PDB file of C-alpha atoms in Angstrom:
ATOM      1  CA  UNK A 262      63.767 139.381-166.364  1.00 62.00           C
ATOM      2  CA  UNK A 263      63.629 135.534-165.322  1.00 65.00           C
ATOM      3  CA  UNK A 264      67.023 135.969-163.471  1.00 68.00           C
ATOM      4  CA  UNK A 265      65.703 138.832-161.691  1.00 69.00           C
ATOM      5  CA  UNK A 266      62.708 136.950-160.185  1.00 73.00           C
ATOM      6  CA  UNK A 267      65.089 134.130-159.137  1.00 73.00           C
ATOM      7  CA  UNK A 268      67.008 136.661-157.442  1.00 69.00           C
ATOM      8  CA  UNK A 269      63.801 138.125-155.815  1.00 79.00           C
ATOM      9  CA  UNK A 270      63.027 134.228-154.677  1.00 75.00           C
ATOM     10  CA  UNK A 271      66.308 133.394-153.422  1.00 75.00           C
ATOM     11  CA  UNK A 272      65.778 136.544-151.185  1.00 72.00           C
ATOM     12  CA  UNK A 273      62.716 135.929-150.103  1.00 77.00           C
ATOM     13  CA  UNK A 274      63.733 132.067-149.078  1.00 78.00           C
ATOM     14  CA  UNK A 275      66.684 133.169-147.148  1.00 79.00           C
ATOM     15  CA  UNK A 276      64.457 135.993-144.989  1.00 77.00           C
ATOM     16  CA  UNK A 277      61.875 133.158-144.405  1.00 78.00           C
ATOM     17  CA  UNK A 278      64.637 130.544-143.089  1.00 82.00           C
ATOM     18  CA  UNK A 279      66.149 133.121-140.817  1.00 76.00           C
ATOM     19  CA  UNK A 280      62.469 133.978-139.754  1.00 74.00           C
ATOM     20  CA  UNK A 281      61.993 130.052-138.853  1.00 68.00           C
ATOM     21  CA  UNK A 282      65.506 129.816-136.995  1.00 72.00           C
ATOM     22  CA  UNK A 283      64.894 132.728-135.053  1.00 73.00           C
ATOM     23  CA  UNK A 284      61.377 131.573-133.951  1.00 71.00           C
ATOM     24  CA  UNK A 285      63.004 128.110-133.009  1.00 68.00           C
ATOM     25  CA  UNK A 286      65.522 129.751-130.872  1.00 68.00           C
ATOM     26  CA  UNK A 287      63.091 131.653-129.093  1.00 68.00           C
ATOM     27  CA  UNK A 288      60.868 128.802-128.423  1.00 68.00           C
ATOM     28  CA  UNK A 289      63.928 126.698-126.998  1.00 64.00           C
ATOM     29  CA  UNK A 290      64.638 129.619-124.275  1.00 59.00           C
ATOM     30  CA  UNK A 291      61.243 129.608-122.703  1.00 59.00           C
ATOM     31  CA  UNK A 292      60.376 127.022-119.602  1.00 56.00           C
ATOM     32  CA  UNK A 293      58.404 123.884-120.317  1.00 53.00           C
ATOM     33  CA  UNK A 294      55.090 123.263-118.717  1.00 54.00           C
ATOM     34  CA  UNK A 295      56.251 121.738-115.361  1.00 48.00           C
ATOM     35  CA  UNK A 296      58.195 124.936-114.417  1.00 46.00           C
ATOM     36  CA  UNK A 297      55.164 126.949-115.580  1.00 48.00           C
ATOM     37  CA  UNK A 298      53.008 124.724-113.279  1.00 45.00           C
ATOM     38  CA  UNK A 299      54.584 125.184-110.091  1.00 45.00           C
ATOM     39  CA  UNK A 300      53.331 128.632-109.246  1.00 46.00           C
ATOM     40  CA  UNK A 301      49.878 128.628-109.720  1.00 45.00           C
ATOM     41  CA  UNK A 302      47.592 132.090-109.350  1.00 44.00           C
ATOM     42  CA  UNK A 303      46.169 131.119-106.013  1.00 45.00           C
ATOM     43  CA  UNK A 304      49.622 130.896-104.828  1.00 45.00           C
ATOM     44  CA  UNK A 305      50.377 134.647-105.396  1.00 46.00           C
ATOM     45  CA  UNK A 306      48.425 137.246-102.979  1.00 47.00           C
ATOM     46  CA  UNK A 307      46.083 139.306-104.865  1.00 46.00           C
ATOM     47  CA  UNK A 308      46.146 142.970-104.376  1.00 46.00           C
ATOM     48  CA  UNK A 309      44.743 144.587-100.853  1.00 45.00           C
ATOM     49  CA  UNK A 310      45.341 140.860 -99.723  1.00 45.00           C
ATOM     50  CA  UNK A 311      48.013 141.941 -97.846  1.00 45.00           C
ATOM     51  CA  UNK A 312      48.692 139.659 -94.232  1.00 43.00           C
ATOM     52  CA  UNK A 313      45.355 138.355 -94.392  1.00 46.00           C
ATOM     53  CA  UNK A 314      46.729 135.785 -97.421  1.00 40.00           C
ATOM     54  CA  UNK A 315      49.641 135.084 -95.139  1.00 43.00           C
ATOM     55  CA  UNK A 316      47.519 134.429 -92.043  1.00 41.00           C
ATOM     56  CA  UNK A 317      45.658 131.837 -94.105  1.00 41.00           C
ATOM     57  CA  UNK A 318      48.710 130.196 -95.556  1.00 42.00           C
ATOM     58  CA  UNK A 319      49.630 129.272 -92.045  1.00 42.00           C
ATOM     59  CA  UNK A 320      46.370 128.443 -90.721  1.00 40.00           C
ATOM     60  CA  UNK A 321      46.431 125.687 -93.824  1.00 44.00           C
ATOM     61  CA  UNK A 322      50.080 124.473 -93.303  1.00 43.00           C
ATOM     62  CA  UNK A 323      50.286 123.817 -89.643  1.00 44.00           C
ATOM     63  CA  UNK A 324      47.147 122.804 -87.935  1.00 48.00           C
ATOM     64  CA  UNK A 325      46.894 123.184 -84.428  1.00 45.00           C
ATOM     65  CA  UNK A 326      47.441 119.916 -81.780  1.00 46.00           C
ATOM     66  CA  UNK A 327      44.052 118.248 -81.304  1.00 48.00           C
ATOM     67  CA  UNK A 328      43.868 117.192 -77.590  1.00 47.00           C
ATOM     68  CA  UNK A 329      44.750 113.560 -78.286  1.00 46.00           C
ATOM     69  CA  UNK A 330      48.060 114.255 -79.815  1.00 46.00           C
ATOM     70  CA  UNK A 331      51.269 115.914 -78.670  1.00 46.00           C
ATOM     71  CA  UNK A 332      52.943 118.510 -81.010  1.00 44.00           C
ATOM     72  CA  UNK A 333      55.894 115.693 -81.373  1.00 46.00           C
ATOM     73  CA  UNK A 334      53.542 113.659 -82.994  1.00 45.00           C
ATOM     74  CA  UNK A 335      52.844 110.955 -80.247  1.00 45.00           C
ATOM     75  CA  UNK A 336      49.684 110.345 -78.324  1.00 45.00           C
ATOM     76  CA  UNK A 337      49.705 112.635 -75.197  1.00 46.00           C
ATOM     77  CA  UNK A 338      48.165 109.530 -73.456  1.00 44.00           C
ATOM     78  CA  UNK A 339      50.477 106.922 -74.277  1.00 44.00           C
ATOM     79  CA  UNK A 340      53.643 109.133 -73.425  1.00 44.00           C
ATOM     80  CA  UNK A 341      52.387 109.269 -69.836  1.00 46.00           C
ATOM     81  CA  UNK A 342      50.704 106.403 -68.981  1.00 47.00           C
ATOM     82  CA  UNK A 343      53.173 103.470 -68.677  1.00 46.00           C
ATOM     83  CA  UNK A 344      50.609 101.015 -67.918  1.00 46.00           C
ATOM     84  CA  UNK A 345      51.714 100.569 -64.001  1.00 49.00           C
ATOM     85  CA  UNK A 346      50.831 103.888 -62.671  1.00 47.00           C
ATOM     86  CA  UNK A 347      54.251 105.290 -62.714  1.00 47.00           C
ATOM     87  CA  UNK A 348      55.624 108.272 -65.138  1.00 49.00           C
ATOM     88  CA  UNK A 349      57.076 106.919 -67.848  1.00 51.00           C
ATOM     89  CA  UNK A 350      60.869 108.422 -69.186  1.00 52.00           C
ATOM     90  CA  UNK A 351      61.400 109.855 -72.602  1.00 56.00           C
ATOM     91  CA  UNK A 352      62.929 106.260 -73.839  1.00 56.00           C
ATOM     92  CA  UNK A 353      59.425 104.748 -72.872  1.00 59.00           C
ATOM     93  CA  UNK A 354      60.911 102.364 -70.562  1.00 65.00           C
ATOM     94  CA  UNK A 355      58.634 102.530 -67.190  1.00 63.00           C
ATOM     95  CA  UNK A 356      60.185 103.841 -63.714  1.00 64.00           C
ATOM     96  CA  UNK A 357      59.916 100.989 -61.195  1.00 66.00           C
ATOM     97  CA  UNK A 358      58.071 102.238 -57.961  1.00 66.00           C
ATOM     98  CA  UNK A 359      58.982 100.516 -54.871  1.00 63.00           C
ATOM     99  CA  UNK A 360      55.692  99.750 -52.373  1.00 64.00           C
ATOM    100  CA  UNK A 361      54.928 101.230 -49.685  1.00 66.00           C
ATOM    101  CA  UNK A 362      56.559 100.366 -46.139  1.00 58.00           C
ATOM    102  CA  UNK A 363      53.662  99.044 -44.318  1.00 59.00           C
ATOM    103  CA  UNK A 364      55.553  97.472 -41.244  1.00 59.00           C
ATOM    104  CA  UNK A 365      57.968  99.427 -39.179  1.00 60.00           C
ATOM    105  CA  UNK A 366      61.505  97.391 -39.510  1.00 56.00           C
ATOM    106  CA  UNK A 367      62.763  95.865 -36.231  1.00 62.00           C
ATOM    107  CA  UNK A 368      66.528  95.062 -35.138  1.00 64.00           C
ATOM    108  CA  UNK A 369      68.147  93.884 -32.102  1.00 64.00           C
ATOM    109  CA  UNK A 370      66.822  95.499 -28.992  1.00 64.00           C
ATOM    110  CA  UNK A 371      69.147  98.125 -27.315  1.00 63.00           C
ATOM    111  CA  UNK A 372      71.255  96.220 -24.587  1.00 69.00           C
ATOM    112  CA  UNK A 373      69.849  97.356 -20.907  1.00 76.00           C
ATOM    113  CA  UNK A 374      72.925  99.072 -18.943  1.00 77.00           C
ATOM    114  CA  UNK A 375      73.778  97.748 -16.024  1.00 84.00           C
ATOM    115  CA  UNK A 376      72.885  98.309 -12.533  1.00 88.00           C
ATOM    116  CA  UNK A 377      75.010 101.076 -10.998  1.00 90.00           C
ATOM    117  CA  UNK A 378      77.358  99.777  -8.683  1.00 90.00           C
ATOM    118  CA  UNK A 379      76.999 102.920  -6.227  1.00 88.00           C
ATOM    119  CA  UNK A 380      73.504 103.241  -4.454  1.00 86.00           C
ATOM    120  CA  UNK A 381      72.393 105.814  -1.825  1.00 84.00           C
ATOM    121  CA  UNK A 382      73.797 109.229  -1.261  1.00 87.00           C
ATOM    122  CA  UNK A 383      77.132 110.668  -2.792  1.00 91.00           C
ATOM    123  CA  UNK A 384      79.579 111.704  -0.747  1.00 92.00           C
ATOM    124  CA  UNK A 385      81.294 115.129  -0.208  1.00 94.00           C
ATOM    125  CA  UNK A 386      84.171 115.895  -2.357  1.00 96.00           C
ATOM    126  CA  UNK A 387      87.546 115.857  -0.761  1.00 97.00           C
ATOM    127  CA  UNK A 388      90.619 114.911  -1.095  1.00 97.00           C
ATOM    128  CA  UNK A 389      93.476 112.808   0.916  1.00 97.00           C
ATOM    129  CA  UNK A 390      97.444 112.520   1.394  1.00 97.00           C
ATOM    130  CA  UNK A 391      98.778 109.189   2.277  1.00 96.00           C
ATOM    131  CA  UNK A 392      95.345 107.724   2.872  1.00 96.00           C
ATOM    132  CA  UNK A 393      91.862 106.869   1.586  1.00 96.00           C
ATOM    133  CA  UNK A 394      89.873 109.912   1.213  1.00 97.00           C
ATOM    134  CA  UNK A 395      86.087 109.612   2.913  1.00 95.00           C
ATOM    135  CA  UNK A 396      83.720 108.487   0.732  1.00 94.00           C
ATOM    136  CA  UNK A 397      86.240 106.303  -1.728  1.00 95.00           C
ATOM    137  CA  UNK A 398      84.278 103.631  -3.395  1.00 94.00           C
ATOM    138  CA  UNK A 399      86.305 100.846  -1.455  1.00 91.00           C
ATOM    139  CA  UNK A 400      84.012  97.865  -2.463  1.00 90.00           C
ATOM    140  CA  UNK A 401      84.421  98.658  -6.273  1.00 92.00           C
ATOM    141  CA  UNK A 402      87.980  99.924  -6.564  1.00 94.00           C
ATOM    142  CA  UNK A 403      90.486  98.140  -4.832  1.00 93.00           C
ATOM    143  CA  UNK A 404      94.086  99.276  -4.572  1.00 95.00           C
ATOM    144  CA  UNK A 405      96.787  96.926  -4.962  1.00 95.00           C
ATOM    145  CA  UNK A 406      98.022  95.330  -1.874  1.00 93.00           C
ATOM    146  CA  UNK A 407     101.461  97.058  -0.527  1.00 94.00           C
ATOM    147  CA  UNK A 408     100.376 100.296  -2.084  1.00 96.00           C
ATOM    148  CA  UNK A 409     102.213 103.580  -0.473  1.00 97.00           C
ATOM    149  CA  UNK A 410      99.006 105.795  -1.212  1.00 97.00           C
ATOM    150  CA  UNK A 411      99.953 109.401  -2.817  1.00 97.00           C
ATOM    151  CA  UNK A 412      96.978 110.975  -2.669  1.00 97.00           C
ATOM    152  CA  UNK A 413      92.892 110.059  -3.306  1.00 98.00           C
ATOM    153  CA  UNK A 414      90.203 112.066  -4.211  1.00 98.00           C
ATOM    154  CA  UNK A 415      86.451 112.178  -4.672  1.00 97.00           C
ATOM    155  CA  UNK A 416      84.105 114.746  -6.379  1.00 97.00           C
ATOM    156  CA  UNK A 417      80.473 114.972  -7.923  1.00 94.00           C
ATOM    157  CA  UNK A 418      79.168 116.267 -11.164  1.00 90.00           C
ATOM    158  CA  UNK A 419      75.337 115.374 -11.293  1.00 90.00           C
ATOM    159  CA  UNK A 420      74.698 111.611 -10.690  1.00 91.00           C
ATOM    160  CA  UNK A 421      78.263 110.895 -11.635  1.00 94.00           C
ATOM    161  CA  UNK A 422      81.277 110.304  -8.931  1.00 95.00           C
ATOM    162  CA  UNK A 423      84.596 110.650  -9.922  1.00 97.00           C
ATOM    163  CA  UNK A 424      87.315 109.469  -8.239  1.00 97.00           C
ATOM    164  CA  UNK A 425      91.091 109.673  -8.887  1.00 98.00           C
ATOM    165  CA  UNK A 426      93.913 108.022  -6.814  1.00 98.00           C
ATOM    166  CA  UNK A 427      98.019 107.785  -7.344  1.00 97.00           C
ATOM    167  CA  UNK A 428     100.481 105.483  -5.409  1.00 97.00           C
ATOM    168  CA  UNK A 429     103.858 103.343  -5.359  1.00 97.00           C
ATOM    169  CA  UNK A 430     104.012  99.362  -5.550  1.00 97.00           C
ATOM    170  CA  UNK A 431     106.935  97.750  -5.021  1.00 96.00           C
ATOM    171  CA  UNK A 432     105.970  95.133  -8.110  1.00 95.00           C
ATOM    172  CA  UNK A 433     106.469  95.129 -11.446  1.00 95.00           C
ATOM    173  CA  UNK A 434     104.282  97.281 -13.988  1.00 95.00           C
ATOM    174  CA  UNK A 435     102.556  94.481 -15.637  1.00 93.00           C
ATOM    175  CA  UNK A 436     101.730  92.791 -12.088  1.00 95.00           C
ATOM    176  CA  UNK A 437     100.044  95.927 -10.694  1.00 96.00           C
ATOM    177  CA  UNK A 438      97.753  96.697 -13.615  1.00 95.00           C
ATOM    178  CA  UNK A 439      96.971  92.805 -13.865  1.00 95.00           C
ATOM    179  CA  UNK A 440      95.935  93.618 -10.300  1.00 95.00           C
ATOM    180  CA  UNK A 441      93.492  96.312 -11.129  1.00 96.00           C
ATOM    181  CA  UNK A 442      92.038  94.332 -14.128  1.00 95.00           C
ATOM    182  CA  UNK A 443      91.242  91.534 -11.827  1.00 95.00           C
ATOM    183  CA  UNK A 444      89.333  93.498  -9.133  1.00 94.00           C
ATOM    184  CA  UNK A 445      87.264  95.283 -11.658  1.00 96.00           C
ATOM    185  CA  UNK A 446      86.909  92.595 -14.496  1.00 95.00           C
ATOM    186  CA  UNK A 447      85.140  90.808 -11.123  1.00 93.00           C
ATOM    187  CA  UNK A 448      82.795  93.724 -10.884  1.00 94.00           C
ATOM    188  CA  UNK A 449      81.817  93.329 -14.973  1.00 94.00           C
ATOM    189  CA  UNK A 450      84.321  96.052 -16.825  1.00 96.00           C
ATOM    190  CA  UNK A 451      85.925  94.669 -19.411  1.00 95.00           C
ATOM    191  CA  UNK A 452      89.372  95.932 -20.521  1.00 94.00           C
ATOM    192  CA  UNK A 453      91.424  97.100 -23.848  1.00 94.00           C
ATOM    193  CA  UNK A 454      94.815  98.796 -24.120  1.00 92.00           C
ATOM    194  CA  UNK A 455      94.790 102.948 -23.491  1.00 92.00           C
ATOM    195  CA  UNK A 456      97.434 105.350 -24.766  1.00 92.00           C
ATOM    196  CA  UNK A 457     100.401 105.617 -22.264  1.00 89.00           C
ATOM    197  CA  UNK A 458     103.616 107.981 -22.226  1.00 87.00           C
ATOM    198  CA  UNK A 459     107.050 106.622 -22.905  1.00 88.00           C
ATOM    199  CA  UNK A 460     108.152 103.828 -20.672  1.00 87.00           C
ATOM    200  CA  UNK A 461     104.541 103.108 -18.937  1.00 93.00           C
ATOM    201  CA  UNK A 462     101.665 101.056 -19.960  1.00 95.00           C
ATOM    202  CA  UNK A 463      98.182 101.945 -19.649  1.00 96.00           C
ATOM    203  CA  UNK A 464      94.908 100.034 -19.792  1.00 96.00           C
ATOM    204  CA  UNK A 465      91.032 101.430 -20.011  1.00 97.00           C
ATOM    205  CA  UNK A 466      88.191  99.555 -18.269  1.00 97.00           C
ATOM    206  CA  UNK A 467      84.571 100.067 -19.125  1.00 96.00           C
ATOM    207  CA  UNK A 468      81.239  98.962 -17.780  1.00 95.00           C
ATOM    208  CA  UNK A 469      78.172 100.455 -19.513  1.00 92.00           C
ATOM    209  CA  UNK A 470      78.662 104.054 -18.809  1.00 91.00           C
ATOM    210  CA  UNK A 471      81.422 103.524 -16.078  1.00 95.00           C
ATOM    211  CA  UNK A 472      85.106 103.775 -17.439  1.00 96.00           C
ATOM    212  CA  UNK A 473      88.228 103.509 -15.258  1.00 97.00           C
ATOM    213  CA  UNK A 474      91.838 104.484 -16.786  1.00 97.00           C
ATOM    214  CA  UNK A 475      95.012 103.293 -15.021  1.00 97.00           C
ATOM    215  CA  UNK A 476      98.359 103.997 -16.117  1.00 97.00           C
ATOM    216  CA  UNK A 477     101.716 102.366 -14.641  1.00 97.00           C
ATOM    217  CA  UNK A 478     105.275 103.560 -14.726  1.00 96.00           C
ATOM    218  CA  UNK A 479     108.511 102.811 -13.521  1.00 94.00           C
ATOM    219  CA  UNK A 480     109.993 104.773 -10.887  1.00 93.00           C
ATOM    220  CA  UNK A 481     114.141 105.377 -10.550  1.00 91.00           C
ATOM    221  CA  UNK A 482     114.210 103.065  -7.611  1.00 92.00           C
ATOM    222  CA  UNK A 483     112.678  99.974  -9.951  1.00 92.00           C
ATOM    223  CA  UNK A 484     108.957 100.097  -8.164  1.00 95.00           C
ATOM    224  CA  UNK A 485     105.801 100.846 -10.364  1.00 97.00           C
ATOM    225  CA  UNK A 486     104.010 104.189  -9.601  1.00 97.00           C
ATOM    226  CA  UNK A 487     100.060 104.455 -10.817  1.00 97.00           C
ATOM    227  CA  UNK A 488      97.749 106.849 -11.474  1.00 97.00           C
ATOM    228  CA  UNK A 489      93.998 106.238 -11.435  1.00 97.00           C
ATOM    229  CA  UNK A 490      91.037 108.499 -12.908  1.00 97.00           C
ATOM    230  CA  UNK A 491      87.586 106.966 -12.723  1.00 97.00           C
ATOM    231  CA  UNK A 492      84.170 107.873 -13.470  1.00 96.00           C
ATOM    232  CA  UNK A 493      81.241 105.864 -11.925  1.00 95.00           C
ATOM    233  CA  UNK A 494      77.391 106.222 -12.165  1.00 92.00           C
ATOM    234  CA  UNK A 495      75.170 106.388  -9.707  1.00 87.00           C
ATOM    235  CA  UNK A 496      71.756 105.740  -8.755  1.00 74.00           C
ATOM    236  CA  UNK A 497      71.328 109.176  -7.358  1.00 52.00           C
ATOM    237  CA  UNK A 498      69.051 112.026  -8.996  1.00 48.00           C
TER     238      UNK A 498
END
């Protein structure tokens, strides 16, 4: 009888031990208190709340920017006022503002155009062969001494007298060109080299708006042939 009781007691003890072990396993599988506290009953929407709960969360989580602050977190007044009246770039460095121009800049005065070399009425257009045409400005354009004239001509365009001439001189090219240079420079022209064809030399003479171009080449007999083109402004209207 005693042995039977001992057997029953052992079986009960084994069942008790197994129940305690099962209880500890369940307790170990449950989350701790910290994990349970992360979600409060207030965070879960109640039935029927719908979009009102989400709208309330949005309004609490993101506040509308006030008049004194910008969405980026900085003050709107501080980002636009650089302290010197100019706009401030994104980097915070003030832009340099140039002062207004208070006076009109002045430079050297324009040169006064020289007085015209030809005054009075302009001549009638014309051409002459072997001689100087009527109306030729002999006081300004002097042909070299010893010139055999081929032709001369004058024409007009507004207040401009256009002249042309060609001839042969029994002198070297440089001497013929030098004769024109001495005559024109004495009237206030300045001179520069001009493009010329092969075997020729040329010069351009300028005085204000007046221009004269002379080209000199060598003939087959060793003489020099010149060609002259000029444009002279006059005082005529």
